[in-house]
Structures are given as C-alpha cells and as structure tokens.
Short mmCIF file of C-alpha atoms in Angstrom, two decimals:
data_model
loop_
_atom_site.label_atom_id
_atom_site.label_comp_id
_atom_site.label_asym_id
_atom_site.label_seq_id
_atom_site.Cartn_x
_atom_site.Cartn_y
_atom_site.Cartn_z
CA MET W 135 0.01 0.01 -0.06
CA MET W 136 2.77 2.36 0.94
CA HIS W 137 4.68 1.52 -2.32
CA LEU W 138 1.69 2.27 -4.42
CA LEU W 139 1.18 5.63 -2.50
CA ASN W 140 4.89 6.60 -3.01
CA MET W 141 4.33 5.90 -6.80
CA GLU W 142 1.32 8.17 -6.89
CA ILE W 143 3.38 10.94 -5.03
CA PHE W 144 6.15 10.55 -7.47
CA GLN W 145 3.75 10.87 -10.60
CA LEU W 146 2.16 13.82 -8.80
CA ALA W 147 5.55 15.63 -8.66
CA GLN W 148 6.21 14.92 -12.35
CA ILE W 149 2.68 15.89 -13.38
CA PHE W 150 2.94 19.02 -11.25
CA GLN W 151 6.07 20.02 -12.95
CA LEU W 152 4.48 19.44 -16.39
CA ALA W 153 1.41 21.46 -15.23
CA THR W 154 3.67 24.39 -14.05
CA THR W 155 5.42 24.37 -17.50
CA LEU W 156 2.12 24.08 -19.39
CA ALA W 157 0.48 27.03 -17.24
CA SER W 158 3.51 29.14 -17.87
CA GLY W 159 3.16 28.57 -21.63
CA LEU W 160 -0.60 29.32 -21.38
CA ALA W 161 0.07 32.65 -19.84
CA GLU W 162 0.23 34.29 -23.22
CA LEU W 163 -3.07 32.76 -24.21
CA MET W 164 -4.83 34.28 -21.05
CA PRO W 165 -7.50 37.04 -21.59
CA SER W 166 -6.04 40.49 -21.58
CA SER W 167 -9.29 42.20 -20.72
CA GLY W 168 -10.28 42.68 -17.29
CA THR W 169 -13.64 41.06 -17.82
CA GLY W 170 -11.99 37.97 -19.28
CA LYS W 171 -9.55 37.76 -16.39
CA ALA W 172 -12.37 37.96 -13.83
CA ILE W 173 -14.41 35.34 -15.57
CA LEU W 174 -11.38 32.81 -15.82
CA ALA W 175 -10.59 33.52 -12.33
CA SER W 176 -14.11 32.83 -11.26
CA ILE W 177 -14.16 29.46 -13.08
CA LEU W 178 -10.90 28.34 -11.44
CA LEU W 179 -12.04 29.52 -7.97
CA GLY W 180 -15.36 27.66 -8.35
CA ALA W 181 -13.56 24.42 -9.43
CA SER W 182 -10.83 24.39 -6.75
CA CYS W 183 -13.00 25.27 -3.92
CA GLY W 184 -15.85 23.00 -5.19
CA MET W 185 -13.46 19.99 -5.26
CA LEU W 186 -12.06 20.55 -1.74
CA GLY W 187 -15.28 21.66 -0.25
CA CYS W 188 -16.70 18.17 -0.74
CA PHE W 189 -14.02 16.57 1.54
CA VAL W 190 -14.68 19.43 4.06
CA VAL W 191 -18.39 18.60 4.12
CA VAL W 192 -17.87 14.76 4.38
CA ARG W 193 -15.43 15.25 7.13
CA ARG W 194 -17.97 17.41 8.95
CA MET W 195 -15.44 20.23 9.43
CA ALA W 196 -17.14 23.18 7.95
CA LEU W 197 -15.62 25.50 10.32
CA MET W 198 -12.16 24.42 9.28
CA GLY W 199 -12.70 26.19 6.03
CA ASP W 200 -13.65 29.32 7.84
CA ALA W 201 -10.80 28.97 10.36
CA VAL W 202 -8.31 28.53 7.56
CA SER W 203 -9.73 31.44 5.69
CA HIS W 204 -9.22 33.80 8.66
CA ALA W 205 -5.77 32.36 9.58
CA VAL W 206 -4.52 33.32 6.18
CA LEU W 207 -4.83 37.18 6.99
CA PRO W 208 -1.58 37.50 8.90
CA GLY W 209 0.17 35.99 5.82
CA VAL W 210 -1.51 38.24 3.38
CA VAL W 211 -0.52 41.35 5.54
CA ALA W 212 2.99 39.99 5.76
CA GLY W 213 3.25 39.66 1.84
CA LEU W 214 1.99 43.22 1.48
CA VAL W 215 4.55 44.64 4.10
CA TRP W 216 7.56 42.52 2.94
CA SER W 217 7.01 42.47 -0.79
CA VAL W 218 7.42 46.07 -2.08
CA ASP W 219 6.02 45.23 -5.61
CA ARG W 220 3.38 43.14 -4.11
CA ASN W 221 4.48 39.94 -5.81
CA PRO W 222 1.26 37.71 -5.79
CA PHE W 223 3.57 34.63 -5.51
CA VAL W 224 5.20 35.83 -2.24
CA ILE W 225 1.73 36.91 -0.94
CA PHE W 226 0.56 33.46 -1.86
CA THR W 227 3.40 31.59 -0.04
CA LEU W 228 3.18 33.61 3.07
CA ALA W 229 -0.67 33.38 3.32
CA SER W 230 -0.44 29.67 2.68
CA ILE W 231 2.21 29.19 5.41
CA SER W 232 -0.23 31.06 7.71
CA GLY W 233 -3.16 29.07 6.76
CA ILE W 234 -1.18 25.64 7.25
CA LEU W 235 -0.02 26.98 10.55
CA GLY W 236 -3.53 27.76 11.52
CA ALA W 237 -4.62 24.34 10.64
CA GLY W 238 -1.71 22.77 12.56
CA VAL W 239 -2.65 24.74 15.67
CA VAL W 240 -6.17 23.51 15.50
CA GLN W 241 -4.90 19.89 15.32
CA MET W 242 -2.55 20.52 18.23
CA LEU W 243 -5.18 22.02 20.41
CA MET W 244 -7.50 18.83 19.82
CA LYS W 245 -4.69 16.51 20.63
CA THR W 246 -3.15 18.26 23.68
CA THR W 247 -6.37 19.51 25.42
CA ARG W 248 -9.80 18.33 25.93
CA LEU W 249 -11.20 20.89 23.42
CA LYS W 250 -13.52 19.70 20.72
CA SER W 251 -12.92 20.59 17.14
CA ASP W 252 -15.62 23.56 17.12
CA ALA W 253 -13.80 25.19 20.31
CA ALA W 254 -10.27 24.78 18.77
CA LEU W 255 -11.45 26.11 15.45
CA GLY W 256 -13.12 29.02 17.03
CA ILE W 257 -9.94 30.09 19.11
CA VAL W 258 -7.73 29.84 15.88
CA LEU W 259 -10.06 31.86 13.83
CA ALA W 260 -10.39 34.68 16.25
CA VAL W 261 -6.62 34.74 17.16
CA PHE W 262 -5.21 34.75 13.66
CA PHE W 263 -7.74 37.24 12.35
CA ALA W 264 -7.18 39.53 15.14
CA ALA W 265 -3.43 39.24 14.63
CA GLY W 266 -3.79 40.19 11.08
CA VAL W 267 -6.05 43.14 11.76
CA VAL W 268 -3.60 44.52 14.44
CA TRP W 269 -0.69 44.22 12.23
CA GLN W 270 -2.43 45.81 9.23
CA SER W 271 -3.52 48.77 11.59
CA LYS W 272 0.07 49.53 12.29
CA GLU W 273 1.10 49.18 8.65
CA LYS W 274 -1.63 51.17 6.89
CA SER W 275 0.56 52.83 4.34
CA ALA W 276 2.05 49.52 3.31
CA THR W 277 -1.06 47.46 3.39
CA ALA W 278 -3.28 49.75 1.17
CA GLY W 279 -5.76 47.82 -0.81
CA VAL W 280 -6.03 45.04 1.85
CA LEU W 281 -9.79 45.38 1.50
CA HIS W 282 -9.50 43.79 -1.77
CA PHE W 283 -8.28 40.68 0.12
CA LEU W 284 -11.08 41.08 2.92
CA TYR W 285 -14.06 41.46 0.65
CA GLY W 286 -12.90 40.28 -2.67
CA ASN W 287 -12.59 42.32 -5.93
CA ALA W 288 -12.37 40.16 -9.07
CA SER W 289 -11.66 43.24 -11.27
CA SER W 290 -8.47 43.79 -9.67
CA ILE W 291 -6.92 40.34 -10.77
CA ASP W 292 -3.96 40.73 -12.93
CA GLN W 293 -2.01 38.36 -15.25
CA ASN W 294 0.31 37.25 -12.40
CA ASP W 295 -2.79 36.49 -10.07
CA LEU W 296 -4.41 34.51 -12.89
CA LEU W 297 -1.40 32.43 -13.64
CA MET W 298 -1.20 31.63 -9.93
CA MET W 299 -4.69 30.57 -9.71
CA LEU W 300 -4.18 28.32 -12.83
CA VAL W 301 -1.14 26.63 -11.38
CA THR W 302 -2.74 26.16 -8.00
CA SER W 303 -6.12 24.91 -9.40
CA VAL W 304 -4.16 22.34 -11.70
CA LEU W 305 -2.17 21.19 -8.62
CA ILE W 306 -5.30 20.63 -6.53
CA ALA W 307 -6.98 18.75 -9.42
CA VAL W 308 -4.02 16.58 -10.02
CA VAL W 309 -3.73 15.65 -6.17
CA VAL W 310 -7.32 14.81 -5.99
CA TRP W 311 -7.44 12.74 -9.09
CA LEU W 312 -4.44 10.70 -7.91
CA LEU W 313 -5.13 10.38 -4.31
CA LEU W 314 -9.03 10.38 -4.53
CA ARG W 315 -9.43 6.85 -2.82
CA PRO W 316 -6.93 7.52 -0.03
CA LEU W 317 -8.21 11.03 0.72
CA LEU W 318 -11.73 9.70 0.69
CA VAL W 319 -11.19 6.80 3.06
CA VAL W 320 -9.31 8.95 5.50
CA SER W 321 -12.09 11.46 5.38
CA PHE W 322 -14.73 9.01 6.20
CA ASP W 323 -12.86 6.72 8.68
CA ALA W 324 -9.19 7.48 9.58
CA ALA W 325 -8.93 4.34 11.63
CA TYR W 326 -9.96 2.21 8.78
CA ALA W 327 -7.60 4.06 6.48
CA MET W 328 -4.85 3.40 9.08
CA SER W 329 -5.64 -0.30 9.02
CA LEU W 330 -5.30 -0.36 5.30
CA GLY W 331 -1.76 0.95 5.59
CA TYR W 332 -2.49 4.61 4.49
CA PRO W 333 -0.35 7.18 5.98
CA VAL W 334 -3.06 9.14 7.54
CA LYS W 335 -0.95 11.99 9.16
CA PHE W 336 0.68 12.70 5.70
CA LEU W 337 -2.73 12.68 3.81
CA ASN W 338 -4.24 14.97 6.59
CA ALA W 339 -1.27 17.28 6.32
CA LEU W 340 -1.53 17.25 2.36
CA PHE W 341 -5.32 17.98 2.65
CA TYR W 342 -5.03 20.94 4.75
CA THR W 343 -2.07 22.31 2.66
CA LEU W 344 -4.36 21.98 -0.40
CA LEU W 345 -7.19 23.61 1.61
CA SER W 346 -4.86 26.57 2.23
CA PHE W 347 -3.90 26.78 -1.27
CA SER W 348 -7.53 26.88 -2.28
CA VAL W 349 -8.38 29.48 0.12
CA VAL W 350 -5.34 31.73 -0.91
CA VAL W 351 -6.24 31.72 -4.46
CA ALA W 352 -9.74 32.61 -3.76
CA LEU W 353 -9.01 35.61 -1.63
CA GLN W 354 -8.92 38.38 -4.30
CA ALA W 355 -12.09 37.23 -5.96
CA VAL W 356 -14.08 36.47 -2.78
CA GLY W 357 -12.16 37.73 0.17
CA VAL W 358 -10.96 36.35 3.48
CA ILE W 359 -14.34 36.78 5.28
CA LEU W 360 -16.41 34.93 2.68
CA VAL W 361 -14.20 32.40 1.12
CA SER W 362 -15.65 29.88 3.33
CA ALA W 363 -18.92 30.17 1.61
CA MET W 364 -17.28 29.01 -1.73
CA LEU W 365 -15.86 25.96 0.17
CA ILE W 366 -18.99 24.92 1.77
CA THR W 367 -22.08 26.10 0.08
CA PRO W 368 -21.50 24.54 -3.54
CA ALA W 369 -20.55 21.24 -1.72
CA ALA W 370 -23.60 21.35 0.53
CA THR W 371 -25.84 21.87 -2.69
CA ALA W 372 -24.27 18.95 -4.27
CA TYR W 373 -24.75 16.98 -1.14
CA LEU W 374 -28.52 17.48 -1.57
CA LEU W 375 -28.38 15.93 -5.07
CA THR W 376 -26.38 12.74 -4.71
CA ASP W 377 -25.21 10.16 -2.38
CA ARG W 378 -22.27 9.22 -4.52
CA PHE W 379 -19.07 11.09 -3.96
CA LYS W 380 -17.71 11.33 -7.66
CA PRO W 381 -20.95 13.01 -8.79
CA MET W 382 -21.03 15.00 -5.65
CA LEU W 383 -17.47 16.36 -6.82
CA LEU W 384 -18.77 17.23 -10.44
CA TRP W 385 -21.97 18.84 -9.09
CA SER W 386 -19.94 20.88 -6.37
CA MET W 387 -17.62 22.13 -9.15
CA THR W 388 -20.45 22.99 -11.35
CA PHE W 389 -22.13 25.04 -8.69
CA GLY W 390 -19.01 26.77 -7.53
CA ILE W 391 -18.32 27.79 -11.17
CA LEU W 392 -21.85 29.07 -11.84
CA SER W 393 -21.79 30.88 -8.59
CA GLY W 394 -18.47 32.49 -9.35
CA LEU W 395 -19.48 33.55 -12.70
CA ALA W 396 -22.89 34.85 -11.61
CA GLY W 397 -21.30 36.74 -8.81
CA CYS W 398 -18.51 38.19 -11.19
CA TRP W 399 -21.14 39.29 -13.68
CA VAL W 400 -23.33 41.11 -11.03
CA SER W 401 -20.33 42.62 -9.33
CA MET W 402 -18.95 44.13 -12.47
CA SER W 403 -22.40 45.35 -13.63
CA TYR W 404 -22.91 47.17 -10.45
CA ASN W 405 -19.33 48.34 -9.49
CA LYS W 406 -20.43 49.45 -5.88
CA MET W 407 -21.10 45.77 -5.12
CA SER W 408 -18.59 43.48 -3.28
CA THR W 409 -17.45 40.66 -5.43
CA GLY W 410 -17.18 38.24 -2.53
CA SER W 411 -20.64 39.12 -1.10
CA VAL W 412 -22.51 38.70 -4.37
CA ILE W 413 -20.72 35.35 -5.28
CA ALA W 414 -21.76 34.05 -1.66
CA LEU W 415 -25.19 34.95 -2.32
CA ALA W 416 -25.20 33.31 -5.71
CA ALA W 417 -24.06 30.34 -4.15
CA THR W 418 -26.61 30.50 -1.51
CA ALA W 419 -29.38 31.03 -4.16
CA PHE W 420 -28.31 27.67 -5.63
CA PHE W 421 -28.47 25.96 -2.16
CA ALA W 422 -31.92 27.52 -1.54
CA LEU W 423 -33.19 26.38 -4.82
CA PHE W 424 -32.25 22.80 -4.48
CA TYR W 425 -33.00 22.69 -0.72
CA PHE W 426 -36.69 22.78 -1.91
CA VAL W 427 -36.60 20.86 -5.29
CA ALA W 428 -33.72 18.36 -4.86
CA PRO W 429 -34.99 15.08 -6.36
CA ARG W 430 -34.30 13.04 -3.16
CA HIS W 431 -33.56 15.28 -0.35
CA GLY W 432 -35.38 18.44 -1.17
CA ILE W 433 -37.98 19.67 1.32
CA LEU W 434 -40.79 19.72 -1.18
CA VAL W 435 -39.94 16.41 -2.55
CA LYS W 436 -39.90 15.09 1.04
CA TYR W 437 -43.34 16.72 1.69
CA ILE W 438 -44.78 15.19 -1.29
CA ARG W 439 -43.37 11.78 -0.39
CA VAL W 440 -44.68 11.93 3.22
CA ALA W 441 -48.08 13.09 1.89
CA LYS W 442 -48.14 10.17 -0.59
CA ARG W 443 -47.14 7.60 2.15
CA LYS W 444 -50.06 9.02 4.41
CA SER W 445 -52.47 8.84 1.62
CA ARG W 446 -51.43 5.26 0.86
CA THR W 447 -51.45 4.28 4.62
CA HIS W 448 -55.02 5.65 4.87
CA ARG W 449 -56.25 3.71 1.99
CA GLU W 450 -54.73 0.58 3.22
CA ASN W 451 -56.28 0.99 6.80
CA LEU W 452 -59.65 1.48 4.90
CA LEU W 453 -59.06 -1.73 3.10
CA LYS W 454 -58.12 -3.55 6.37
CA GLU W 455 -61.17 -2.24 7.99
CA ILE W 456 -63.38 -3.51 5.18
CA TYR W 457 -61.79 -6.97 5.37
CA SER W 458 -62.31 -7.10 9.20
CA ILE W 459 -66.02 -6.37 8.73
CA LEU W 460 -66.40 -8.86 6.15
CA GLU W 461 -64.42 -11.52 8.37
CA ARG W 462 -66.76 -10.96 11.20
CA LYS W 463 -69.62 -11.86 8.90
CA GLU W 464 -67.77 -14.93 7.85
CA PHE W 465 -67.60 -13.55 4.26
CA ALA W 466 -71.32 -14.03 3.70
CA ARG W 467 -71.38 -11.16 1.35
CA GLU W 468 -68.94 -9.22 -0.64
CA SER W 469 -70.19 -5.54 -0.14
CA VAL W 470 -69.88 -3.45 2.96
CA SER W 471 -72.36 -0.64 3.75
CA LEU W 472 -71.16 2.85 4.41
CA LYS W 473 -73.07 2.80 7.76
CA SER W 474 -71.15 -0.15 9.07
CA LEU W 475 -67.74 1.19 7.82
CA SER W 476 -68.45 4.62 9.48
CA GLU W 477 -69.50 2.82 12.68
CA ARG W 478 -66.26 0.73 12.54
CA ARG W 479 -64.13 3.94 11.92
CA ARG W 480 -66.13 6.11 14.18
CA GLN W 481 -66.64 9.02 11.76
CA THR W 482 -69.72 10.35 9.99
CA LEU W 483 -71.23 9.10 6.86
CA GLU W 484 -69.97 12.03 4.77
CA ALA W 485 -66.38 11.31 5.56
CA THR W 486 -66.77 7.64 5.04
CA GLN W 487 -68.42 8.53 1.61
CA LYS W 488 -65.28 10.55 0.82
CA ASP W 489 -63.00 7.57 1.78
CA ALA W 490 -65.27 5.29 -0.47
CA LEU W 491 -64.78 7.69 -3.49
CA ILE W 492 -60.89 7.68 -2.74
CA LEU W 493 -60.75 3.79 -2.94
CA GLN W 494 -62.86 3.98 -6.19
CA LYS W 495 -60.50 6.51 -7.59
CA TYR W 496 -57.54 4.08 -6.98
CA ALA W 497 -59.54 1.18 -8.49
CA LEU W 498 -59.61 -0.60 -5.05
CA ALA W 499 -63.21 -0.61 -4.75
CA ASP W 500 -66.64 -0.07 -6.43
CA TYR W 501 -68.99 2.35 -4.71
CA SER W 502 -72.64 2.12 -5.18
CA GLU W 503 -74.42 5.35 -4.48
CA GLU W 504 -77.89 3.67 -4.83
CA ASN W 505 -77.09 0.82 -2.22
CA ARG W 506 -74.64 3.18 -0.18
CA SER W 507 -72.33 0.09 -0.06
CA LEU W 508 -68.72 -0.55 -1.06
CA GLN W 509 -67.31 -3.54 -2.80
CA LEU W 510 -63.57 -4.44 -3.05
CA SER W 511 -62.11 -4.99 -6.60
CA GLU W 512 -59.64 -7.83 -7.28
CA LYS W 513 -56.86 -5.33 -6.62
CA GLY W 514 -58.37 -4.15 -3.35
CA TRP W 515 -58.95 -7.66 -2.10
CA ARG W 516 -55.49 -8.66 -2.76
CA ARG W 517 -54.03 -5.62 -0.99
CA ALA W 518 -56.47 -5.83 1.92
CA MET W 519 -55.27 -9.45 2.49
CA GLU W 520 -51.51 -8.43 2.21
CA ILE W 521 -52.00 -5.83 4.79
CA VAL W 522 -54.05 -8.05 7.20
CA ARG W 523 -51.40 -10.83 6.61
CA ASN W 524 -48.67 -8.45 7.47
CA HIS W 525 -50.26 -7.40 10.61
CA ARG W 526 -51.08 -10.83 11.90
CA LEU W 527 -47.54 -12.19 10.84
CA TRP W 528 -45.88 -9.42 12.81
CA GLU W 529 -47.98 -9.89 15.84
CA LEU W 530 -47.09 -13.58 15.84
CA TYR W 531 -43.44 -12.88 15.22
CA LEU W 532 -43.41 -10.44 18.45
CA THR W 533 -45.13 -12.95 20.45
CA ARG W 534 -42.95 -15.94 19.48
CA GLN W 535 -39.51 -14.34 18.82
CA ALA W 536 -39.52 -11.26 21.19
CA ASP W 537 -41.69 -12.58 24.04
CA TYR W 538 -44.23 -9.81 23.70
CA ALA W 539 -47.58 -10.37 25.47
CA GLU W 540 -50.45 -10.89 22.97
CA ASP W 541 -52.16 -7.57 24.25
CA HIS W 542 -49.09 -5.53 23.51
CA VAL W 543 -48.41 -6.34 19.86
CA HIS W 544 -51.27 -4.62 17.97
CA ASP W 545 -49.71 -1.04 18.07
CA ASP W 546 -46.26 -2.13 16.81
CA ALA W 547 -48.13 -4.23 13.99
CA GLU W 548 -50.20 -1.21 12.92
CA LYS W 549 -47.08 0.63 12.17
CA ILE W 550 -45.03 -2.07 10.53
CA GLU W 551 -47.85 -3.63 8.28
CA HIS W 552 -47.55 -0.95 5.73
CA VAL W 553 -43.72 -1.17 5.25
CA LEU W 554 -43.03 -4.87 5.15
CA GLY W 555 -41.61 -5.97 1.78
CA ALA W 556 -42.09 -9.25 -0.05
CA GLU W 557 -38.80 -10.67 1.04
CA ILE W 558 -39.31 -9.80 4.72
CA VAL W 559 -42.76 -11.39 4.59
CA GLU W 560 -41.22 -14.65 3.13
CA MET W 561 -38.46 -14.66 5.87
CA LEU W 562 -41.20 -14.19 8.62
CA GLU W 563 -43.19 -17.10 7.04
CA ARG W 564 -40.34 -19.30 6.95
CA ASP W 565 -39.20 -18.51 10.51
CA LEU W 566 -42.67 -19.04 11.81
CA ASP W 567 -43.08 -22.25 9.90
CA PHE W 568 -45.89 -20.89 7.70
CA PRO W 569 -48.38 -20.26 10.34
CA GLU W 570 -52.16 -20.22 9.66
CA VAL W 571 -53.33 -18.22 12.68
CA ASP W 572 -52.16 -15.13 14.57
CA PRO W 573 -51.78 -14.88 18.48
CA HIS W 574 -55.44 -14.20 18.79
CA GLY W 575 -56.70 -17.28 16.88
CA LYS W 576 -57.62 -15.40 13.58
CA PRO W 577 -56.59 -16.83 10.42
CA ILE W 578 -53.80 -15.47 8.34
CA PRO W 579 -54.80 -14.75 4.73
CA ARG W 580 -52.62 -15.85 2.02
CA PRO W 581 -52.87 -13.87 -1.09
CA GLN W 582 -52.31 -15.89 -4.36
CA SER W 583 -50.65 -14.58 -7.62
CA GLU W 584 -54.01 -14.91 -9.27
CA VAL W 585 -57.56 -14.41 -8.01
CA VAL W 586 -60.15 -16.94 -9.34
CA PHE W 587 -63.58 -15.40 -9.38
CA VAL W 588 -66.38 -17.81 -8.52
CA GLU W 589 -69.93 -17.29 -7.36
CA PRO W 590 -70.40 -13.98 -5.62
CA LYS W 591 -71.12 -15.38 -2.21
CA LYS W 592 -68.13 -17.69 -2.35
CA ARG W 593 -65.65 -15.18 -3.79
CA ALA W 594 -64.28 -13.80 -0.52
CA SER W 595 -64.01 -17.24 1.12
CA GLN W 596 -62.25 -18.48 -2.07
CA LEU W 597 -59.60 -15.62 -1.65
CA VAL W 598 -58.93 -16.34 1.92
CA ASN W 599 -58.88 -20.14 1.59
CA PRO W 600 -57.79 -20.46 -2.07
CA ASN W 601 -57.30 -24.28 -1.62
CA LYS W 602 -60.91 -24.68 -0.49
CA ASN W 603 -63.20 -26.09 -3.19
#
C-alpha cells in the first residue's frame, strides 16, 4: 500500500512540474481584458473550492474552511508589507504558510487538550484574524488595498494572479485525481484508513495544505471573510443531489463555477457591489433552490413523499377495516355498507363516503351510490389481504420471537404492516413455519398470484382459503 502511494506521489511531482510548465506557456493565451480575467478567475475559483469543499463537508469540518480563511490574513499582511512590488507569489506563499500554521494549531489543540474541534477552530479563527487586523492597522501605508483581500474584487486580478490561480487549481485537481481513494477513505474513517496502511497523518497534512492553497487563491475574488462560503455552499448543494462522492465532486464544481460567474457578472455590472458578497449570495441562491426541489433530499420532494405515504397508509387502513367487517360476517357477502364502515371507523357518513370515493379512484373498490355500499375490486382484495397478513404475521413474530404479551403487539403491528416488503414477509413465514393463525386465533390470509372469481357469495371465502373447493 505504501509502495503504491509513493508511486502516486512521485507521479504527482512529475505531473505538477509538467502542469507548471504548461501553465507558464498558457500565460500568453490568457485573456487580456479585465472582464476575461475575472471570468477565468471565477471558473478556477469555483472548480478548486468545489473540489476541496466536498472533502470538508464529508469530514463534517465546515468550520475548518472558515478558520483557515481567517488564519491566512496575517500571511496576506506579511506579503503586502515585505513585498514592495506586491508579488502575488510572495503573498500566496506567506498566506499559505499562515493558513497551514492555523490548521496545525487546530490539530495541536485537539490533541493536547480536552477541547473539541469547534472550540479549537473558534480560537484559531479569532486569534489569527485579530493578529492580522492588528498588524494591518500598524502598517496602513504598506497595506493599502488590503480590503480587496478582505471582501474580494475580481476586477483587480492581473495576469500574475491568474497564472497563480491556474497553477494552484491544476495542482489541486491532480492531487485529488491521483489520491482520491486514500483521501476519501481518510475523510470517512481515519482508523479504517490506517488499518489499510494509508499514511493518515501525511494525507491529512496534504489535505490541509491544499485547503490553504484553495483559500489563498480565492482571496482576491471572494475575500478572507466569505471564502468559506465558496468552500461549503456549493459542496452542501451537491450533497443534496447525490449520495455518491464522484458525482458530488462534479456537482460541487459546477455550482462553484456558476456561482463565481454569476457573482462576477453582477459585481462588474454594479461597481459598488462587493464581489465576494455577491458570489456568496449566488451560491446561497443555488442552495436555496435545491433545498426545496432536490430530487431525493429536497424539502418539497420530502413533503410530497410523506403526503403520498400518508395517503397510501390511509387507503390501506380502509381496506383492512373492510376486510375485518367481512371477516366478522364470515364473508357471507362481498359488499360493506357505508353505515357499518362509518361505525367501525367512528366517523360520519359524509367522511366515509369520501373515503369510499378515494378507494374507487384508485381502483381498489366499487362504490354504489344507490345501495350506499362498497365492494372491493380484485386489486383491493389482494392488497387488503396483504395488509392483514402483514399485521398478523408481525404480531405472531413479536409473541414468539420477542416474547411480547399478546395484548401488547397490536400497536407495533399497526405501524409495520405498511412497510413490510415481500422478502421480509417470506422470511417471517419461513421463521414462523408458515403459520395459519395469529396470536389471537384469527386466520392469516394468503394472497395468491391470481384470483379466481367464483360465485359472488363464495368469492371472498375463495380468496381467503384458495385451496378450499
């Protein structure tokens, strides 16, 4: 395992050298206009933050991005003070060192004290940011323009800034591509990763280094204060759309890029708007949209799913009540009067009539307005028997296998009868040796694959006892 990892790291070094050379060659092809630079910077920012944001989200360390983004401020101030020509590579290096140092202090506090991650992150976030502000206040002349790093200003990005973003984005993409599996395993379960032979400490250090790089390259576009929004929000939006990590990476990068482009366009259209704030709002707008309409985890979809489940449960309870009424009358007739059903359910005739129409709508029963009665269809009979069977099998399982008292099993069976699948039912029947009666002595119906319709008075009896002639 270590040998393979060493090979991957060696390949990483070679590819990064190639990427650096390629990026330098592409410098001449980069857009010369301010708008083109801002657009390309937004694309690179969205891609790099989107990739690493996925790891931050699955590690449940959203505050780490915030802490690192604030921890880089002393490095930014140092770069502005010590680099007379404000070389972006000097600022990048010092800011990255500051961010890595902040992440290291967080890890040290967690290991050497009883502090949890949130407390350690809060301390580092406040202390490093305060140190940067104090230093900047003493060097105001040398740090003019630091607000661009605090709030972001995509229009101020020059050719050197863009080249640095390109090199860093390529580096992040290559590392994630080569070490995706090790980084993913460490993110979900560090102990398991260690058992597989992965160098967990090295991989964590590498991740925090890349995170610092990503934060630093995003500073001029988004700013120190809001860069965490680009790390967390696109990844959180992607998390609503998929349960698989690779699609999550692609979705997160997509939302990051779109957010960056939208924020950049609005900011440049209205000069008085802060770029970082608009990009963060654009990312939040995507999150708000999919918070409601995500196919599996959206609030609206969940509401519809719950409403459908409640409606289905209500119909199945109606079928079970009708079956119980007919069973009490020994299946002497097929139809049930609305009056007997309303008395059974303790509701008005008007409410029962509405229930009857619901069953008719779903082809589960035929309602006769003239006779004020309800007769189950073939589909309705089969589902009624399945629900009753599930209920009585579960009651029997609880009394035999879980030592429940017979008078304590009904409520549990009422809940579980609607969710038991065919495989679970087959397993219950085998474990219970294909029982014929429940704990209360009532017969357990056995729905057949096909229903044979006979004379009306014998139809229900045939369904319950299909082998009876």
